[in-house]
Coordinates of C-alpha atoms in Angstrom, one line a residue:
Chain F
A1 CA 4.6 -13.6 -0.7
Q2 CA 4.8 -10.1 -2.2
T3 CA 8.3 -8.9 -3.5
V4 CA 9.5 -5.3 -4.7
T5 CA 12.2 -5.1 -7.1
Q6 CA 14.3 -1.8 -7.7
S7 CA 16.6 -2.6 -10.6
Q8 CA 18.6 0.7 -10.4
P9 CA 21.1 0.5 -7.5
E10 CA 22.2 4.0 -8.4
M11 CA 21.1 6.8 -10.6
S12 CA 22.3 10.4 -11.1
V13 CA 20.6 13.5 -12.6
Q14 CA 21.8 17.1 -13.3
E15 CA 20.0 19.7 -11.3
A16 CA 16.8 21.0 -12.7
E17 CA 16.5 17.9 -14.9
T18 CA 14.0 15.2 -14.8
V19 CA 14.9 11.6 -13.5
T20 CA 12.8 8.4 -13.3
L21 CA 13.2 5.5 -10.8
S22 CA 11.8 2.1 -11.5
C23 CA 10.1 -0.3 -9.5
T24 CA 8.1 -3.6 -10.2
Y25 CA 6.5 -5.6 -7.6
D26 CA 4.9 -9.1 -7.6
T27 CA 1.6 -9.9 -5.8
S28 CA -1.5 -12.0 -6.2
E29 CA -3.7 -9.3 -4.4
S30 CA -5.9 -7.1 -6.0
D31 CA -6.1 -4.3 -3.6
Y32 CA -2.9 -2.7 -1.9
Y33 CA -1.0 0.5 -1.5
L34 CA 2.3 1.3 -3.0
F35 CA 4.6 4.0 -1.6
W36 CA 8.0 5.9 -2.3
Y37 CA 10.1 6.6 0.8
K38 CA 12.9 8.8 0.8
Q39 CA 16.1 8.4 3.2
P40 CA 18.5 11.3 3.2
P41 CA 21.8 10.9 4.9
S42 CA 20.1 12.0 8.2
R43 CA 18.5 8.4 8.0
Q44 CA 15.1 9.6 8.5
M45 CA 12.3 7.7 6.4
I46 CA 10.1 10.4 4.6
L47 CA 7.1 9.4 2.6
V48 CA 7.3 11.0 -0.9
I49 CA 4.1 9.7 -2.5
R50 CA 1.4 7.0 -2.1
Q51 CA -0.8 5.3 -4.7
E52 CA -3.9 3.1 -4.1
A53 CA -4.0 0.1 -6.3
Y54 CA -7.8 0.8 -7.0
K55 CA -7.2 4.2 -8.3
Q56 CA -6.2 4.6 -12.0
Q57 CA -5.0 8.0 -11.8
N58 CA -1.5 8.4 -11.1
A59 CA -0.5 10.1 -7.9
T60 CA 1.4 13.4 -8.0
E61 CA 2.8 15.7 -5.3
N62 CA 4.4 18.7 -6.4
R63 CA 7.6 17.7 -8.4
F64 CA 7.0 14.0 -7.7
S65 CA 4.7 11.9 -9.7
V66 CA 4.2 8.2 -10.3
N67 CA 3.6 6.1 -13.3
F68 CA 1.5 3.2 -12.0
Q69 CA 0.9 0.3 -14.3
K70 CA -1.2 -2.2 -12.5
A71 CA -1.3 -5.0 -15.1
A72 CA 2.5 -4.7 -15.6
K73 CA 2.9 -4.4 -11.7
S74 CA 5.2 -1.3 -12.4
F75 CA 5.5 1.8 -10.3
S76 CA 8.0 4.4 -11.3
L77 CA 8.8 7.4 -9.6
K78 CA 9.5 10.8 -11.6
I79 CA 11.2 13.6 -10.2
S80 CA 11.0 16.9 -12.0
D81 CA 13.1 19.9 -11.7
S82 CA 15.7 17.9 -9.6
Q83 CA 17.1 19.8 -6.7
L84 CA 20.2 19.1 -4.6
G85 CA 17.9 18.3 -1.7
D86 CA 16.4 15.4 -3.5
A87 CA 19.8 13.5 -3.1
A88 CA 18.9 10.4 -1.1
M89 CA 18.2 6.8 -1.2
Y90 CA 14.6 6.0 -2.5
F91 CA 12.7 2.9 -1.4
C92 CA 9.6 1.6 -3.2
A93 CA 7.3 -0.2 -0.7
Y94 CA 4.3 -2.4 -1.1
R95 CA 1.5 -2.5 1.5
S96 CA -1.2 -5.3 1.7
L97 CA -4.6 -4.6 3.0
T98 CA -5.3 -8.3 4.0
Q99 CA -3.5 -8.9 7.2
G100 CA -6.1 -7.9 9.7
G101 CA -5.0 -4.3 10.2
S102 CA -1.4 -4.8 10.8
E103 CA -0.2 -4.3 7.3
K104 CA 3.6 -4.5 7.0
L105 CA 5.6 -2.7 4.4
V106 CA 7.7 -4.7 1.9
F107 CA 10.5 -2.7 0.7
G108 CA 12.7 -2.7 -2.4
K109 CA 16.5 -2.5 -2.1
G110 CA 16.5 1.1 -3.0
T111 CA 17.9 3.3 -5.5
K112 CA 20.7 6.0 -4.5
L113 CA 20.0 9.1 -6.2
T114 CA 22.8 11.7 -6.8
V115 CA 22.0 15.2 -8.0
N116 CA 24.9 16.8 -9.6
P117 CA 24.9 20.8 -9.6
Chain J
D1 CA 6.9 17.5 18.9
T2 CA 8.5 14.3 17.5
A3 CA 5.7 11.8 16.2
V4 CA 7.9 8.7 16.5
S5 CA 11.0 8.8 18.7
Q6 CA 13.5 6.2 19.6
T7 CA 16.3 6.1 22.1
P8 CA 19.1 5.8 21.8
K9 CA 20.0 7.1 18.3
Y10 CA 23.2 5.4 18.5
L11 CA 24.4 2.2 20.5
V12 CA 28.0 0.7 20.7
T13 CA 28.4 -2.3 22.7
Q14 CA 30.5 -5.5 22.8
M15 CA 29.4 -8.9 21.7
G16 CA 27.8 -10.9 24.4
N17 CA 26.0 -7.9 25.8
D18 CA 22.1 -7.4 26.2
K19 CA 20.8 -4.1 25.2
S20 CA 17.5 -2.4 24.7
I21 CA 16.2 0.2 22.3
K22 CA 13.0 2.1 23.4
C23 CA 10.3 3.6 21.0
E24 CA 7.3 5.9 21.7
Q25 CA 4.7 7.5 19.4
N26 CA 2.4 10.2 20.2
L27 CA 0.3 9.9 17.2
G28 CA -2.5 7.7 18.8
H29 CA -1.8 4.7 16.6
D30 CA -2.8 1.2 17.1
T31 CA 0.1 -0.5 15.3
M32 CA 3.7 -0.4 15.9
Y33 CA 6.7 -1.9 14.0
W34 CA 10.3 -2.8 14.3
Y35 CA 12.2 -2.7 10.8
K36 CA 15.8 -3.7 10.6
Q37 CA 17.9 -1.9 7.9
D38 CA 21.2 -3.9 7.1
S39 CA 24.5 -2.4 6.0
K40 CA 23.4 -2.8 2.3
K41 CA 20.5 -0.6 3.4
F42 CA 17.9 -3.3 2.8
L43 CA 14.8 -2.6 5.1
K44 CA 12.7 -5.7 6.5
I45 CA 10.0 -6.0 9.1
M46 CA 10.8 -7.7 12.2
F47 CA 7.7 -7.4 14.5
S48 CA 4.5 -5.7 14.6
Y49 CA 2.2 -5.2 17.5
N50 CA -1.5 -4.0 17.6
N51 CA -2.7 -2.6 20.7
K52 CA 0.0 -4.5 22.8
E53 CA -0.7 -7.8 20.9
L54 CA 2.0 -9.3 18.8
I55 CA 0.9 -9.8 15.2
I56 CA 3.9 -10.3 13.0
N57 CA 7.0 -12.0 14.1
E58 CA 9.2 -12.3 11.0
T59 CA 11.6 -15.3 11.7
V60 CA 13.6 -13.2 14.0
P61 CA 16.0 -15.1 16.4
N62 CA 14.4 -15.4 19.7
R63 CA 17.5 -13.2 21.2
F64 CA 15.2 -10.5 20.1
S65 CA 12.2 -9.8 22.4
P66 CA 9.7 -7.0 21.6
K67 CA 7.7 -5.7 24.7
S68 CA 4.8 -3.3 24.5
P69 CA 3.6 -2.0 27.7
D70 CA 1.0 0.1 26.1
K71 CA -0.2 1.0 22.5
A72 CA 2.2 3.9 22.5
H73 CA 5.5 2.2 23.4
L74 CA 7.2 -0.8 21.9
N75 CA 10.8 -1.7 23.0
L76 CA 13.0 -4.1 21.7
H77 CA 15.3 -6.1 24.0
I78 CA 18.2 -8.0 22.4
N79 CA 20.1 -10.5 24.3
S80 CA 23.6 -12.0 23.8
L81 CA 24.6 -9.5 20.9
E82 CA 26.2 -10.8 18.0
L83 CA 28.4 -9.0 15.4
G84 CA 25.6 -9.6 12.8
D85 CA 23.2 -7.6 14.8
S86 CA 24.9 -4.5 13.7
A87 CA 22.3 -2.6 11.9
V88 CA 20.0 0.2 12.0
Y89 CA 16.8 -0.5 13.7
F90 CA 13.6 1.5 12.9
C91 CA 10.4 2.0 15.0
A92 CA 7.3 2.8 13.1
S93 CA 3.6 3.2 13.7
S94 CA 0.3 3.5 11.7
P95 CA -3.2 3.6 12.4
L96 CA -5.1 0.4 12.7
F97 CA -7.8 0.8 10.0
P98 CA -6.8 0.4 6.3
G99 CA -6.8 3.6 4.3
N100 CA -5.0 6.3 2.7
T101 CA -2.1 6.3 5.6
E102 CA 1.4 5.6 5.6
A103 CA 3.7 4.3 8.4
F104 CA 5.6 7.0 10.3
F105 CA 9.1 6.0 11.2
G106 CA 11.4 7.1 14.1
Q107 CA 14.9 8.4 13.2
G108 CA 16.6 4.9 13.7
T109 CA 18.8 3.5 16.1
R110 CA 22.2 2.7 14.7
L111 CA 23.6 -0.3 16.7
T112 CA 27.2 -1.4 16.3
V113 CA 28.6 -4.7 17.9
V114 CA 32.3 -4.8 18.4

């Protein structure tokens, strides 16, 4: 079974600075997807960024980018120019492609990000 | 228009009661899920349905019974509620085909058993 590990329960960053959240995963599969989800105090789960395992190029979405190291099974999230609205729980998630179309998300335990003004 | 909507958003009930949470998605997705988020914020899959057919049942007590009347709806009924059932329950949906897609989540239902 796949597992996802987020080793940083909490992180903090100053507004306008850059922060990196860590994620490692364990799988024997070669094809899969990786995601970062954001959960603000409103509780809503919001997709931040996705990465297909077969793509070598790291995904970017505006101020958010990932460092995907497939051999090391590492998938870190970098937030540049941090804003107060980035404060939230961040979850790394793995999604298999080999479950007949009903792929489930396997989540890490989350990292609580605080942004200081 | 809300893509995945759950009702109710909050539910407080006594031990031993039976309660239901409803979920509807208007995205035309084939697959729907229930996830549970515990007090430590850990999210774990409970069930998935594909076109009304149960696909994943992740060692959930049989007091929990999902029902999918059609592919746009997935309800969760819980019998004989226990204190340990207190959590946030998320409904989600995704398209059937594998591809560059993510799961879309509802706003969650915070269940408190007293």
